[in-house]
PDB file of C-alpha atoms in Angstrom:
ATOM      1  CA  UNK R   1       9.443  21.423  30.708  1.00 80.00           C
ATOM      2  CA  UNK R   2      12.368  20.811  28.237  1.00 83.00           C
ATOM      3  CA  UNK R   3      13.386  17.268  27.485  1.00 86.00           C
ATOM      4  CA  UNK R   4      16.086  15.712  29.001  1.00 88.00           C
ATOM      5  CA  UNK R   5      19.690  16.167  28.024  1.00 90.00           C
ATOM      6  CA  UNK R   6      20.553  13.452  24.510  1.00 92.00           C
ATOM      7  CA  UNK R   7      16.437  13.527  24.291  1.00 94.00           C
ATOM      8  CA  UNK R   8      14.505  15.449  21.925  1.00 93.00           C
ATOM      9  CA  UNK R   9      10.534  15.788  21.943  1.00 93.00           C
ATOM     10  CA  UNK R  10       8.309  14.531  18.748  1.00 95.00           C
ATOM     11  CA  UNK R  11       5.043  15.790  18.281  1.00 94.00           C
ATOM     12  CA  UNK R  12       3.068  12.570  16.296  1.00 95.00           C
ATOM     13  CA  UNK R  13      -0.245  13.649  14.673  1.00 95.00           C
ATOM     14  CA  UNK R  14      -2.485  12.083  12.219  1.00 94.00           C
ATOM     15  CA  UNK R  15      -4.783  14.166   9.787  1.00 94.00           C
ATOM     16  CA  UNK R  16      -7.492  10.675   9.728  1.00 93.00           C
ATOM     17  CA  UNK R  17      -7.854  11.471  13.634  1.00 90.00           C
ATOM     18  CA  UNK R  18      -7.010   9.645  16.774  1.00 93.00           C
ATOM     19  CA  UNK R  19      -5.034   6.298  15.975  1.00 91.00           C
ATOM     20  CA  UNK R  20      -2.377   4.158  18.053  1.00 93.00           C
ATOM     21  CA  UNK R  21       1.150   4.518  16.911  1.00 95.00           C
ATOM     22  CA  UNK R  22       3.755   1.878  17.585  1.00 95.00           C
ATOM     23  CA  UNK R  23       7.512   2.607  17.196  1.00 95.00           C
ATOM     24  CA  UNK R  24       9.120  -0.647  16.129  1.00 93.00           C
ATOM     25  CA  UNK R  25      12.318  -1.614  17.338  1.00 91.00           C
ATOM     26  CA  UNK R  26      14.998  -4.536  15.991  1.00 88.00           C
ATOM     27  CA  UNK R  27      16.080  -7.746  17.716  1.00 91.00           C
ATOM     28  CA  UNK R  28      17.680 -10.853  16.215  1.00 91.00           C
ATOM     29  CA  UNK R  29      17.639 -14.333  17.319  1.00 91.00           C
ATOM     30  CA  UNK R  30      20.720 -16.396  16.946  1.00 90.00           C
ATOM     31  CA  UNK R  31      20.464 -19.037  14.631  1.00 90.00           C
ATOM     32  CA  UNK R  32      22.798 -22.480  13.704  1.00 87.00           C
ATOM     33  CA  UNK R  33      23.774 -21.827  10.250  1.00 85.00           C
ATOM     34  CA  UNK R  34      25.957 -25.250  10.727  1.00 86.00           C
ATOM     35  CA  UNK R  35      29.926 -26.007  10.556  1.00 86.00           C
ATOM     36  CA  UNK R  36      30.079 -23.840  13.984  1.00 85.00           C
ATOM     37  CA  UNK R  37      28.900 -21.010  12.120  1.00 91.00           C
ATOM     38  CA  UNK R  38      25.962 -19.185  13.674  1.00 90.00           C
ATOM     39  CA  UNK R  39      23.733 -16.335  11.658  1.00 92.00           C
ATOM     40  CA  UNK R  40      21.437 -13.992  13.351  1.00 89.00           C
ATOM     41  CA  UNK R  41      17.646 -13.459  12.042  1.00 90.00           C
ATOM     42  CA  UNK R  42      16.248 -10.107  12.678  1.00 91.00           C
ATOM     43  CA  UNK R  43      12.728  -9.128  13.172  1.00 88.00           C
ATOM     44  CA  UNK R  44      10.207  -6.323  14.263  1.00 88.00           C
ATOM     45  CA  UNK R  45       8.952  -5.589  17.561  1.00 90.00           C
ATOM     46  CA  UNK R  46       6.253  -3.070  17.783  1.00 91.00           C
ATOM     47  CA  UNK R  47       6.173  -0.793  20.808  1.00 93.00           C
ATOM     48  CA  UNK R  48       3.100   1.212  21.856  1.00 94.00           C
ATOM     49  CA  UNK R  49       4.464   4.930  20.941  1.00 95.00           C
ATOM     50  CA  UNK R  50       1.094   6.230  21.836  1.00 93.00           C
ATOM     51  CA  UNK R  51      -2.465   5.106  22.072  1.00 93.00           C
ATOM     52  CA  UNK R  52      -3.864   7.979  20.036  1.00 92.00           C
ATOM     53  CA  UNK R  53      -2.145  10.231  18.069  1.00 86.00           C
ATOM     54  CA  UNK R  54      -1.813  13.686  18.129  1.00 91.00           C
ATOM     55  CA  UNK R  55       0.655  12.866  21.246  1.00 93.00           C
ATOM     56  CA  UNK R  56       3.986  14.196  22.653  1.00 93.00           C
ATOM     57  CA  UNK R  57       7.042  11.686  23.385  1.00 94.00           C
ATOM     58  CA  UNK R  58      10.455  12.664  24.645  1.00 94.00           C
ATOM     59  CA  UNK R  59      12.921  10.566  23.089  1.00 94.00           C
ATOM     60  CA  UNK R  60      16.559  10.268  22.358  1.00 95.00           C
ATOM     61  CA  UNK R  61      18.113  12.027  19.386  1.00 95.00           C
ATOM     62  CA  UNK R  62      18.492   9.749  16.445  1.00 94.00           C
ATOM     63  CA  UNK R  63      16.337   8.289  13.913  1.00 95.00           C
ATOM     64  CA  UNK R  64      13.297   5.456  14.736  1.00 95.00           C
ATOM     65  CA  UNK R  65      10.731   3.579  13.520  1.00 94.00           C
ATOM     66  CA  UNK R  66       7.186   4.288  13.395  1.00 95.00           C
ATOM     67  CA  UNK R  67       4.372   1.955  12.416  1.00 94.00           C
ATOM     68  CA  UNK R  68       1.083   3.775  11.356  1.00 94.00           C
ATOM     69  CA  UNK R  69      -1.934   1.840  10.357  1.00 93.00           C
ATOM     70  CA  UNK R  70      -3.542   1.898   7.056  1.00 93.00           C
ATOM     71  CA  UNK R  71      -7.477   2.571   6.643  1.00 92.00           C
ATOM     72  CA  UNK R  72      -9.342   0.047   5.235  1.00 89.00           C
ATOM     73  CA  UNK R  73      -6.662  -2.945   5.483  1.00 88.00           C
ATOM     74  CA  UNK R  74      -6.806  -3.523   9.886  1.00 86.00           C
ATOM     75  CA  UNK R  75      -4.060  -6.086   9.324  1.00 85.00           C
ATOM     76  CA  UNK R  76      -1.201  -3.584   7.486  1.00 89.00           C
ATOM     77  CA  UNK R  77       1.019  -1.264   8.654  1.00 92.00           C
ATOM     78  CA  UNK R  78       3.254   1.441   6.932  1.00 93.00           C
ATOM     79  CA  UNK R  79       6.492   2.032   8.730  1.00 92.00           C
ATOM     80  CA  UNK R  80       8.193   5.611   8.515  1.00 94.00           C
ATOM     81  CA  UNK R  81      12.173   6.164   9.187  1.00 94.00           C
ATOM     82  CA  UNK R  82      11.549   9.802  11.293  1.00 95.00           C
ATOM     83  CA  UNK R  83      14.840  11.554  12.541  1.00 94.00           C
ATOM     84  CA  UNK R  84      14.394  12.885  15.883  1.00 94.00           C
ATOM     85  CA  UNK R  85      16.543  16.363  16.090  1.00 92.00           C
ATOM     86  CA  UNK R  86      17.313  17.826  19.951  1.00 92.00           C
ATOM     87  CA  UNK R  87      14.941  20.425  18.655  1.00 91.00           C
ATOM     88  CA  UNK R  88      11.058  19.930  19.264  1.00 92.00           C
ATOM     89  CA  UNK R  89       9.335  19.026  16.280  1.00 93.00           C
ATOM     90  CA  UNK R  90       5.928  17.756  14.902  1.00 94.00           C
ATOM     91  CA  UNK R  91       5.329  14.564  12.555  1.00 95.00           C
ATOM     92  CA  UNK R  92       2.485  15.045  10.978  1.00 95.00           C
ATOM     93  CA  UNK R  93       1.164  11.781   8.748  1.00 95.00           C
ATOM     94  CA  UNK R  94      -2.191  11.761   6.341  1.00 95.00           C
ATOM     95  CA  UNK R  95      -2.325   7.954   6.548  1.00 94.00           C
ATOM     96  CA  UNK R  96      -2.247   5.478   3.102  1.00 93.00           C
ATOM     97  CA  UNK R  97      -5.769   4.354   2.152  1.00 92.00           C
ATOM     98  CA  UNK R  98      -6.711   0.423   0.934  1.00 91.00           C
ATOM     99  CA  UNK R  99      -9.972  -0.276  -1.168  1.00 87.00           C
ATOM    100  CA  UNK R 100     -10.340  -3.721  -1.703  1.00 82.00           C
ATOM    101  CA  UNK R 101     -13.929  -4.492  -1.998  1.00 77.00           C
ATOM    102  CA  UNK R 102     -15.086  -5.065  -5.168  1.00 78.00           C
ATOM    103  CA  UNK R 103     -18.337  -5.681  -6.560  1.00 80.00           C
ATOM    104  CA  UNK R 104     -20.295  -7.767  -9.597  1.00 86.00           C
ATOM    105  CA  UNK R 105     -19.092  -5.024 -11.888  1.00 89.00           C
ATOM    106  CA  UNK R 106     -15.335  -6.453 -11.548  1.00 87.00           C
ATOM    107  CA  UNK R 107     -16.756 -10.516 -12.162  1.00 89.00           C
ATOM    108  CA  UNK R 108     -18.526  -9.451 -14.723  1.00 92.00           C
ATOM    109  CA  UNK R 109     -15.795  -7.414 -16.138  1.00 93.00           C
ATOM    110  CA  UNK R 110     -13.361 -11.159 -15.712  1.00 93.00           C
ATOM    111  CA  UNK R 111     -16.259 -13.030 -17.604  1.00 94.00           C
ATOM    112  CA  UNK R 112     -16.485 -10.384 -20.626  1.00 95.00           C
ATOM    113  CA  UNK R 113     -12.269 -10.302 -21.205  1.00 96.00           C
ATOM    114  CA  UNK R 114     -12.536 -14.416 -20.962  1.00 96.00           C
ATOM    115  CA  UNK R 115     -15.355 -14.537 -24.127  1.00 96.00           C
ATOM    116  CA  UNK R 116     -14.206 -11.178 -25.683  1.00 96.00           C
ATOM    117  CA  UNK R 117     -11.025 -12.891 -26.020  1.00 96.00           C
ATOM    118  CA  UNK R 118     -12.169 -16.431 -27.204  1.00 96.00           C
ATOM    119  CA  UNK R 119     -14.755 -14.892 -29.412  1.00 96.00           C
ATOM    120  CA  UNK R 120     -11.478 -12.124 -30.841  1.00 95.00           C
ATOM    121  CA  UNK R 121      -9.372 -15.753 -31.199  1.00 95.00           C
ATOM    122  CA  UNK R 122     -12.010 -17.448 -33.020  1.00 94.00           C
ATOM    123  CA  UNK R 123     -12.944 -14.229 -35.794  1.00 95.00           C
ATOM    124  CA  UNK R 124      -9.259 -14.285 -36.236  1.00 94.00           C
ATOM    125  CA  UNK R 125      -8.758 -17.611 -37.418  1.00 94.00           C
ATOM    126  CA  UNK R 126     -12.558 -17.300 -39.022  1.00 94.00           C
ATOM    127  CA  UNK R 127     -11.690 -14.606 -41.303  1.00 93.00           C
ATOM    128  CA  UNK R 128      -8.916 -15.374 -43.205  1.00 94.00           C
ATOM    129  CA  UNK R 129     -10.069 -18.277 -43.914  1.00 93.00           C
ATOM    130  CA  UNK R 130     -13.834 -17.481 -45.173  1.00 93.00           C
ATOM    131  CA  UNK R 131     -11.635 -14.703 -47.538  1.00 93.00           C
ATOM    132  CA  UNK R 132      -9.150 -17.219 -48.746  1.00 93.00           C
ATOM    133  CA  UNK R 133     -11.627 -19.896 -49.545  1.00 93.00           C
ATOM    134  CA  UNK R 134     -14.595 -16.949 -50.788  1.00 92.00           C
ATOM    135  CA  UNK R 135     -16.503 -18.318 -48.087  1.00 93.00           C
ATOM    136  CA  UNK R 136     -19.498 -15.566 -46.895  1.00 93.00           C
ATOM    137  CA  UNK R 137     -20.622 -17.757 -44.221  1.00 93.00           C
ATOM    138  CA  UNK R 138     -17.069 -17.837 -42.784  1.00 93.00           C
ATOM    139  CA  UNK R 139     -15.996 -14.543 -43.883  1.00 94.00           C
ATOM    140  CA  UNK R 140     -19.420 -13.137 -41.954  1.00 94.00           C
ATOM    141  CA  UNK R 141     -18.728 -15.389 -38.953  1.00 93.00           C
ATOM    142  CA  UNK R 142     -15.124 -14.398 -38.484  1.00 94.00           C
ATOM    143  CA  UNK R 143     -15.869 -10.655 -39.232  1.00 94.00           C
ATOM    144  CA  UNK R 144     -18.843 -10.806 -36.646  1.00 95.00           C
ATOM    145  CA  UNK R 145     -16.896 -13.196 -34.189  1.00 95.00           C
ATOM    146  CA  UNK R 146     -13.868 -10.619 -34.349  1.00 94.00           C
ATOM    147  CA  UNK R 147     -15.803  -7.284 -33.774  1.00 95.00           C
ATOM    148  CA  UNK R 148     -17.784  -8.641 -30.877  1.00 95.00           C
ATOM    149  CA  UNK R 149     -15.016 -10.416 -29.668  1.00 95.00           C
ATOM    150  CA  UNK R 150     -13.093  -6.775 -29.376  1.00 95.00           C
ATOM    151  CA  UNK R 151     -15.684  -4.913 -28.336  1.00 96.00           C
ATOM    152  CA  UNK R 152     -16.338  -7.394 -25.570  1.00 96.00           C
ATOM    153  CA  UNK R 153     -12.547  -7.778 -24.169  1.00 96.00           C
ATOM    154  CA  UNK R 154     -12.271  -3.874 -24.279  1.00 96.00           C
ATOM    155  CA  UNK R 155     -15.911  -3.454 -22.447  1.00 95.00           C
ATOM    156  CA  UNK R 156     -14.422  -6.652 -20.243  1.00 95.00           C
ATOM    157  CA  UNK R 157     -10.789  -4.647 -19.527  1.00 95.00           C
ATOM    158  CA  UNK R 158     -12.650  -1.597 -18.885  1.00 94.00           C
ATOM    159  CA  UNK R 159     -15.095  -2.978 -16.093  1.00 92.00           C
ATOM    160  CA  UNK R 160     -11.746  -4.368 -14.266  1.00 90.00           C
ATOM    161  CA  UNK R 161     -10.462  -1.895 -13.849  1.00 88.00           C
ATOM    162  CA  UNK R 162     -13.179   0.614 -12.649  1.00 87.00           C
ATOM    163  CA  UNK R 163     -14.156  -1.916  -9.748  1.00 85.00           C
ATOM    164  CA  UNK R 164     -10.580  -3.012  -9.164  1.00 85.00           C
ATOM    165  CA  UNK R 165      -8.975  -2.580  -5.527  1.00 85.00           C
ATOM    166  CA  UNK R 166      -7.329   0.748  -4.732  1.00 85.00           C
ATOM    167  CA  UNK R 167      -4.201   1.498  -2.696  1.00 85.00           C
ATOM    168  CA  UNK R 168      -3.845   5.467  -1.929  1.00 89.00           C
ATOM    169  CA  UNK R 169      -0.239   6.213  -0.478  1.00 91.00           C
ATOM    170  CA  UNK R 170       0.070   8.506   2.638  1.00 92.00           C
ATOM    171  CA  UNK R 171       2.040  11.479   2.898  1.00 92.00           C
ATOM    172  CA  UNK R 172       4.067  13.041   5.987  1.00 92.00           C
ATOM    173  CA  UNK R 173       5.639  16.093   6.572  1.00 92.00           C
ATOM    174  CA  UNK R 174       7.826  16.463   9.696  1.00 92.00           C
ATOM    175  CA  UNK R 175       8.742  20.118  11.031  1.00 91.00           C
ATOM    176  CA  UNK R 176      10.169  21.931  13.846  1.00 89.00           C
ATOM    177  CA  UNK R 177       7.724  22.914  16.609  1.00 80.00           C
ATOM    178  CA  UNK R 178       7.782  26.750  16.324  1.00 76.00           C
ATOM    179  CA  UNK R 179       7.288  26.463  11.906  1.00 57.00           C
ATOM    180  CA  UNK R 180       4.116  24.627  12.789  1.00 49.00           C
ATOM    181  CA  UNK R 181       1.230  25.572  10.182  1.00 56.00           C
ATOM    182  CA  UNK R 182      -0.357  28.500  11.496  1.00 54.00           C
ATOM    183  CA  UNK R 183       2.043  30.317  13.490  1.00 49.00           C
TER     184      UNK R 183
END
């Protein structure tokens, strides 16, 4: 059955699987911004659009607001502008990806930049100074200090970031119902 005249039907799917998508809609609240002035604040209010996507929703032409969740991060949603045509059409959405556990590897990676770096301070100040003064205690201090203190804070840096968090955007495409992929 066609949509009704001024509505046009969306077709919202999700490549992850089955999720609840919320369409979010503006309202303000009136606010006293003082000498008999008065501001407005606006905020979000999320709407069930459907309790699992891939779903069907006639609604009327124009653009709105959909909130998809991200994976991995239960409290954060992405919100997509999607311009509903009087033409059926699908919105398909691969949603964005969080990582945010990390492990020892990361700590460990914190304590090796905070030395490497002391210990790169310390061969730096070392070295000059054993060479200026023909020093080979201090010249072999500052020269030992300084390589271990690179070799650390590099090691240190590199550990960071291969247990850091991860944030993988998602990606949408939107079509008309009869280009759909596969027909």
């Amino acid at each position: 059955m066609p949509p009704p005249t001024g509505y046009g039907r969306l077709v919202v799917d999700i490549v992850e699987g089955p999720m609840p998508v919320h369409q979010l809609r503006m309202a303000s609240k009136p606010r006293d911004a003082g000498g008999g002035r008065v501001t407005h604040r606006f905020f979000e209010v999320p709407e069930l659009f459907c309790a699992a996507a891939p779903c069907a929703k006639d609604v009327p032409v124009g653009n709105i607001l959909l909130s998809f969740p991200v994976i991995g991060d239960p409290g954060a949603r992405e919100v997509e502008l999607v311009h509903v045509g009087p033409d059926p059409s699908v919105y398909r959405r691969s949603l964005s990806i969080y990582e945010g556990r990390t492990g020892g590897t990361r700590t460990r990676g914190i304590l090796g930049t905070i030395f490497g770096g002391t210990a790169l301070v310390v061969g730096t100040t070392f070295l000059p100074i054993g060479l200026a003064r023909d020093n080979t205690g201090l010249t072999a201090t500052g020269g030992i200090s300084l390589g271990a203190g690179a070799l650390l804070l590099t090691l240190g840096i590199l550990a960071i970031r291969a247990d850091s968090p991860t944030f993988r955007p998602g990606a949408s495409s939107h079509f008309p119902l009869n280009a759909a992929p596969g027909n």
